[in-house]
Coordinates of C-alpha atoms and ligand atoms in Angstrom, one line a residue:
M1 CA 0.4 18.7 -18.4
D2 CA 2.8 16.5 -20.3
H3 CA 5.6 15.5 -18.0
S4 CA 7.1 12.9 -20.3
I5 CA 10.2 15.1 -21.1
T6 CA 11.0 15.9 -17.5
Q7 CA 10.3 12.5 -15.9
Q8 CA 13.2 11.1 -13.9
G9 CA 14.6 7.8 -15.1
S10 CA 15.5 5.1 -12.7
N11 CA 19.2 5.7 -13.1
E12 CA 18.8 9.1 -11.6
L13 CA 19.4 7.8 -8.1
C14 CA 23.1 7.2 -8.7
D15 CA 23.6 10.9 -9.5
V16 CA 21.8 12.0 -6.4
Q17 CA 24.6 10.8 -4.1
D18 CA 26.9 13.4 -5.5
Q19 CA 24.5 16.2 -6.2
D20 CA 23.1 18.8 -4.0
Q21 CA 19.9 16.9 -3.0
E22 CA 17.9 20.0 -2.4
L23 CA 18.6 21.2 -5.9
F24 CA 17.7 17.8 -7.3
L25 CA 14.4 17.8 -5.4
S26 CA 13.5 21.4 -6.4
K27 CA 13.9 20.5 -10.0
L28 CA 11.4 17.6 -9.9
P29 CA 8.1 18.4 -11.6
K30 CA 5.4 19.3 -9.0
T31 CA 1.7 19.1 -8.7
K32 CA -0.8 20.0 -6.0
G33 CA -1.5 17.3 -3.3
W34 CA -4.7 17.2 -1.3
L35 CA -3.0 17.4 2.0
G36 CA -2.8 21.2 2.4
S37 CA 0.8 22.2 2.4
S38 CA 2.3 19.1 0.8
D39 CA 2.7 19.0 -2.9
L40 CA 3.6 16.0 -5.0
S41 CA 6.9 15.5 -6.9
L42 CA 7.3 13.3 -9.9
Y43 CA 10.2 11.1 -8.9
Q44 CA 11.2 8.1 -11.0
N45 CA 8.0 8.3 -12.9
F46 CA 5.6 8.3 -9.9
W47 CA 4.0 11.0 -8.0
C48 CA 4.9 11.1 -4.3
P49 CA 4.6 13.7 -1.5
S50 CA 7.6 15.9 -1.9
T51 CA 8.5 15.5 1.7
L52 CA 8.9 11.7 1.2
V53 CA 11.4 11.8 -1.6
P54 CA 14.4 12.1 0.6
N55 CA 13.2 9.1 2.7
I56 CA 12.7 7.1 -0.5
I57 CA 16.2 8.0 -1.7
S58 CA 17.6 7.0 1.6
F59 CA 15.7 3.7 1.5
Q60 CA 16.8 3.0 -2.0
K61 CA 20.4 3.7 -1.1
H62 CA 20.7 1.9 2.2
F63 CA 18.3 -0.9 2.5
Q64 CA 19.8 -4.4 2.3
A65 CA 17.2 -7.1 1.8
H66 CA 17.5 -10.5 3.5
D67 CA 16.3 -13.6 1.7
Q68 CA 13.7 -14.2 4.5
D69 CA 12.2 -10.7 4.3
I70 CA 8.5 -10.3 3.4
I71 CA 7.4 -7.0 1.9
L72 CA 3.9 -6.0 1.6
A73 CA 3.3 -3.6 -1.3
S74 CA 0.2 -1.6 -2.2
K75 CA -1.3 1.6 -3.4
P76 CA -2.9 3.5 -0.5
K77 CA -6.5 2.4 0.2
S78 CA -6.2 -1.0 -1.3
G79 CA -6.5 -3.0 1.9
T80 CA -3.0 -2.5 3.2
T81 CA -4.1 -2.4 6.9
W82 CA -6.1 -5.6 6.6
L83 CA -3.3 -7.4 4.9
K84 CA -0.8 -6.3 7.5
A85 CA -3.0 -7.7 10.2
L86 CA -3.3 -11.0 8.4
L87 CA 0.4 -11.3 7.5
F88 CA 1.6 -10.4 11.0
T89 CA -0.8 -12.9 12.5
I90 CA 0.1 -15.7 10.1
V91 CA 3.8 -15.3 10.5
N92 CA 3.7 -14.9 14.3
R93 CA 1.0 -17.4 15.2
T94 CA 3.4 -19.8 16.9
N95 CA 5.1 -17.0 18.9
S96 CA 2.0 -15.8 20.8
N97 CA -1.5 -17.0 21.4
L98 CA -4.1 -15.2 19.3
S99 CA -5.7 -14.1 22.6
D100 CA -2.4 -12.4 23.4
T101 CA -1.2 -11.1 20.1
P102 CA 0.4 -7.7 19.8
L103 CA -2.3 -6.9 17.2
L104 CA -4.6 -6.3 20.1
N105 CA -2.6 -3.4 21.4
S106 CA -0.9 -2.0 18.2
N107 CA -2.2 -0.7 15.0
P108 CA -1.2 -3.0 12.1
H109 CA 0.9 -0.2 10.6
E110 CA 3.1 -0.2 13.7
L111 CA 3.7 -4.0 13.5
V112 CA 4.5 -3.9 9.8
P113 CA 6.2 -0.5 9.3
F114 CA 6.4 1.4 6.1
F115 CA 9.9 2.1 4.7
E116 CA 9.1 5.5 3.4
F117 CA 6.8 6.9 6.1
T118 CA 8.5 5.4 9.2
L119 CA 11.8 3.5 8.9
Y120 CA 13.6 6.0 6.7
A121 CA 11.8 9.1 7.9
N122 CA 14.7 10.4 9.9
N123 CA 17.3 11.6 7.4
N124 CA 19.9 12.1 10.1
E125 CA 19.8 8.5 11.3
L126 CA 19.5 5.3 9.5
P127 CA 17.3 2.6 11.1
N128 CA 18.9 -0.4 12.7
L129 CA 17.0 -3.2 11.1
S130 CA 19.6 -5.9 11.9
D131 CA 18.1 -6.8 15.3
I132 CA 14.6 -7.5 13.9
P133 CA 13.9 -11.2 14.1
S134 CA 13.5 -13.1 10.9
P135 CA 11.3 -13.0 8.9
R136 CA 11.3 -9.2 8.9
L137 CA 8.0 -7.7 7.8
F138 CA 8.0 -4.4 6.0
S139 CA 5.7 -2.5 3.8
T140 CA 5.8 0.1 1.0
H141 CA 3.7 2.1 -1.4
I142 CA 6.5 2.5 -3.8
P143 CA 6.2 1.1 -7.4
Y144 CA 8.0 -2.1 -8.2
A145 CA 10.4 -0.3 -10.6
S146 CA 11.7 1.9 -7.7
L147 CA 12.3 -0.8 -5.1
P148 CA 16.0 -1.2 -4.1
E149 CA 18.0 -3.6 -6.2
S150 CA 18.8 -5.8 -3.2
M151 CA 15.1 -6.5 -2.8
K152 CA 14.8 -7.5 -6.3
D153 CA 18.0 -9.6 -6.3
S154 CA 17.4 -11.4 -3.0
K155 CA 15.0 -14.2 -2.4
S156 CA 12.8 -11.9 -0.3
R157 CA 9.1 -12.2 -1.1
I158 CA 6.7 -9.5 -2.0
V159 CA 2.9 -9.6 -1.5
Y160 CA 1.0 -7.0 -3.5
I161 CA -2.6 -6.1 -2.7
C162 CA -4.6 -4.5 -5.5
R163 CA -8.1 -3.1 -5.4
N164 CA -10.5 -1.8 -8.0
P165 CA -9.6 1.8 -8.7
L166 CA -13.2 3.1 -8.3
D167 CA -13.3 1.9 -4.7
I168 CA -9.8 3.1 -4.1
I169 CA -10.8 6.6 -5.1
V170 CA -13.9 6.7 -2.9
S171 CA -12.0 5.2 0.0
H172 CA -9.2 7.8 -0.5
W173 CA -11.6 10.7 -0.6
H174 CA -13.2 9.6 2.7
F175 CA -9.8 9.2 4.2
A176 CA -8.7 12.6 3.0
T177 CA -11.7 14.4 4.5
Q178 CA -10.8 13.0 7.9
A179 CA -7.2 14.1 7.9
D180 CA -6.8 16.4 10.8
G181 CA -5.8 20.0 10.7
V182 CA -2.2 20.6 11.5
H183 CA -1.5 20.9 7.8
S184 CA -5.0 22.0 6.9
C185 CA -6.3 19.5 4.5
S186 CA -7.5 21.2 1.4
K187 CA -10.9 19.4 1.4
W188 CA -10.9 18.3 -2.2
T189 CA -14.2 17.3 -3.7
L190 CA -14.8 13.9 -5.1
E191 CA -14.7 15.3 -8.6
E192 CA -11.2 16.6 -7.9
F193 CA -10.1 13.2 -6.7
V194 CA -11.5 11.5 -9.7
D195 CA -9.8 14.0 -12.0
V196 CA -6.3 13.6 -10.5
Y197 CA -6.6 9.8 -10.6
C198 CA -7.6 10.0 -14.2
K199 CA -4.6 12.1 -15.0
G200 CA -2.4 9.7 -13.0
E201 CA -1.3 12.5 -10.7
E202 CA -2.3 10.9 -7.5
I203 CA -0.1 9.8 -4.6
F204 CA 2.2 6.9 -5.8
G205 CA 0.3 7.0 -9.1
P206 CA -0.5 6.7 -11.9
F207 CA -2.4 3.7 -10.5
W208 CA -2.1 1.8 -13.8
N209 CA 1.7 1.9 -13.7
H210 CA 1.7 0.9 -10.0
M211 CA -0.6 -2.1 -10.5
L212 CA 0.9 -3.2 -13.8
G213 CA 4.5 -3.1 -12.4
Y214 CA 3.6 -5.7 -9.7
W215 CA 1.1 -7.6 -11.9
K216 CA 3.8 -8.2 -14.6
Q217 CA 6.3 -9.3 -12.0
S218 CA 3.8 -11.7 -10.4
L219 CA 3.3 -13.3 -13.8
E220 CA 6.9 -13.5 -14.7
N221 CA 8.1 -14.5 -11.3
P222 CA 5.3 -16.0 -9.2
Q223 CA 7.8 -17.2 -6.6
K224 CA 8.8 -13.6 -5.9
V225 CA 5.5 -11.7 -6.1
L226 CA 2.1 -12.8 -5.0
F227 CA -0.7 -10.6 -6.4
L228 CA -3.8 -10.5 -4.3
K229 CA -7.0 -8.6 -5.0
Y230 CA -9.1 -7.0 -2.2
E231 CA -12.2 -8.2 -3.9
D232 CA -11.0 -11.9 -3.8
L233 CA -10.0 -11.5 -0.2
K234 CA -13.5 -10.3 0.6
K235 CA -15.2 -13.0 -1.4
D236 CA -13.3 -16.0 -0.2
T237 CA -11.1 -14.8 2.7
K238 CA -10.1 -18.3 3.8
T239 CA -8.8 -19.5 0.5
Q240 CA -6.8 -16.3 0.0
V241 CA -5.4 -16.4 3.5
K242 CA -4.2 -20.0 3.0
R243 CA -2.7 -18.9 -0.3
L244 CA -0.9 -16.1 1.5
A245 CA 0.3 -18.3 4.3
E246 CA 1.8 -20.8 1.8
F247 CA 3.4 -18.1 -0.3
V248 CA 5.2 -16.6 2.7
G249 CA 6.4 -20.0 3.9
F250 CA 4.0 -20.4 6.9
P251 CA 1.4 -22.9 5.6
F252 CA -1.4 -24.1 7.9
S253 CA -1.0 -27.7 9.0
L254 CA -3.9 -30.1 8.9
E255 CA -3.9 -30.0 12.7
E256 CA -4.2 -26.2 12.7
E257 CA -7.0 -26.5 10.1
N258 CA -8.8 -29.0 12.3
K259 CA -8.5 -26.6 15.2
D260 CA -10.1 -23.8 13.1
I261 CA -7.0 -21.6 13.5
V262 CA -7.6 -20.1 10.1
E263 CA -11.1 -19.1 11.0
D264 CA -9.8 -17.6 14.3
I265 CA -7.3 -15.5 12.4
L266 CA -10.0 -14.3 10.0
K267 CA -12.2 -13.2 13.0
L268 CA -9.3 -11.5 14.7
C269 CA -8.4 -9.6 11.6
S270 CA -12.0 -8.8 10.5
L271 CA -12.8 -5.1 10.0
R272 CA -15.3 -5.2 12.9
N273 CA -12.9 -6.7 15.3
L274 CA -10.0 -4.4 14.4
K275 CA -12.2 -1.3 14.3
D276 CA -13.4 -2.0 17.9
L277 CA -10.0 -2.3 19.5
E278 CA -9.2 0.6 21.8
V279 CA -5.8 1.2 20.0
N280 CA -7.6 1.6 16.7
K281 CA -10.4 3.8 18.1
H282 CA -8.1 6.3 19.7
G283 CA -4.5 6.0 18.6
K284 CA -2.5 7.7 15.9
F285 CA 0.5 6.3 14.2
M286 CA 1.0 9.0 11.6
P287 CA 0.8 12.8 12.3
Y288 CA -2.4 13.6 10.4
F289 CA -4.3 10.4 10.5
D290 CA -6.2 8.8 13.4
N291 CA -5.9 5.0 13.5
K292 CA -9.6 4.9 13.2
S293 CA -9.5 6.4 9.7
Y294 CA -7.9 3.2 8.3
F295 CA -11.1 1.3 9.1
R296 CA -14.3 2.4 7.4
K297 CA -16.8 0.3 5.5
G298 CA -14.7 -2.3 3.7
Q299 CA -17.4 -2.8 1.0
V300 CA -16.7 -3.9 -2.5
G301 CA -18.7 -1.6 -4.8
D302 CA -19.1 1.3 -2.5
W303 CA -18.2 3.5 -5.5
A304 CA -21.8 3.0 -6.7
N305 CA -23.0 5.1 -3.8
H306 CA -20.7 8.0 -4.7
L307 CA -19.6 8.3 -8.3
T308 CA -21.7 9.8 -11.0
K309 CA -22.3 7.9 -14.3
A310 CA -19.9 10.2 -16.1
M311 CA -17.1 9.5 -13.6
V312 CA -17.7 5.8 -13.8
K313 CA -17.6 5.9 -17.6
R314 CA -14.4 7.8 -17.6
L315 CA -12.7 5.4 -15.1
E316 CA -14.0 2.3 -16.8
K317 CA -12.5 3.5 -20.1
L318 CA -9.1 4.1 -18.4
I319 CA -9.2 0.7 -16.7
R320 CA -10.0 -1.0 -20.0
E321 CA -7.3 0.7 -21.9
K322 CA -4.6 0.7 -19.2
L323 CA -5.2 -2.6 -17.3
S324 CA -7.6 -5.0 -18.9
A325 CA -5.5 -4.9 -22.0
Y326 CA -2.8 -6.7 -19.9
G327 CA -5.2 -9.2 -18.4
L328 CA -5.7 -7.3 -15.2
T329 CA -9.5 -7.0 -14.6
F330 CA -11.7 -6.2 -11.6
E331 CA -14.9 -7.4 -10.2
L332 CA -16.5 -4.1 -9.5
V333 CA -19.3 -5.3 -7.3
I334 CA -19.8 -8.5 -5.3
Ligands
LIG1 P1 -13.1 1.6 2.7 O1 -12.7 3.1 2.8 O2 -13.6 1.3 1.3 O3 -13.9 1.2 3.8 P2 -5.6 0.8 3.4 O4 -5.5 0.0 4.5 O5 -4.8 0.4 2.2 O6 -5.5 2.3 3.7 O7 -7.1 0.7 2.9 C1 -8.2 1.1 3.7 C2 -9.4 0.4 3.2 O8 -9.4 -1.0 3.7 C3 -10.7 1.0 3.8 O9 -11.7 0.8 2.8 C4 -10.9 0.2 5.0 O10 -12.2 0.2 5.5 C5 -10.6 -1.2 4.5 N1 -10.2 -2.1 5.6 C6 -9.4 -1.9 6.7 N2 -9.3 -2.9 7.5 C7 -10.1 -3.9 6.9 C8 -10.4 -5.3 7.3 N3 -9.9 -5.8 8.4 N4 -11.2 -6.0 6.4 C9 -11.7 -5.4 5.3 N5 -11.4 -4.2 4.9 C10 -10.6 -3.4 5.7

């Protein structure tokens, strides 16, 4: 379906304040989502669960960025949880011992909350974010173009984690099959997942717009946006973590390096360690998803175990046309 005529431009937000919001929401183009009862709406050129649009509007209207804020942005299944664990630990390493870090008792998503799923989820009450100690750590799956102006205008920093789309799709499909039943997950096949991703009709998609938005900003304004790739993090975690620490203003001292603090952080935040924590084995921070579903295999190139040749060909063509043309390429297997 061609949605180009009905797409909502970024100026639309101003009008929403004075409009009947329900009417506005009902007019947005819709498509089927994989989570049973929840469809997706095309809002400001990206597809998002219809139930989240009011939260996003509230976030866009009310959030006031501080210069010290650090925002982690990603498409789902790109390594968000891992990066949250790393970021939280890097920034808080002088506040608590690693043996005593809140990460041992909380899922990373509780420590670095999402704007759209958590902080602005209650439309009757705005969150009080003023008491959060600086630097405040937040996260979002929203594309760059739709971030609140105060975030773009302030000196707050954004870290984006990107992952090769083939592994994102496979990871997302596994994640979806685990979603538990209150809203009866529709159990889409992998073919259906590949198809919606290729049409750009996936959650927070199209993926190429999402990735390119942050990619371009990272090239134009490297002080503002750090663009990390999951594959690089896997390949040389230490180098990437030091890069991350420097970017957010918490570089490792020589003394810390000599004491192997970086290595300790890597171990703490490793997939195996996080997966084995009680809180991640049994807890739940979102209604339909167990904490454990955020930790699976963590393998670059797992797509080769699941996608057919035809699917790979279709996706590779898309990646070439939509991303490689702008210098954004992926190592598909390590
Ligand atoms: P797989 O499904 O390929 O295993 P997100 O956090 O954005 O939802 O992404 C989830 C993906 O990141 C899953 O990928 C998950 O296993 C992987 N992941 C989670 N924690 C990780 C960690 N500490 N190290 C490496 N990968 C991790």
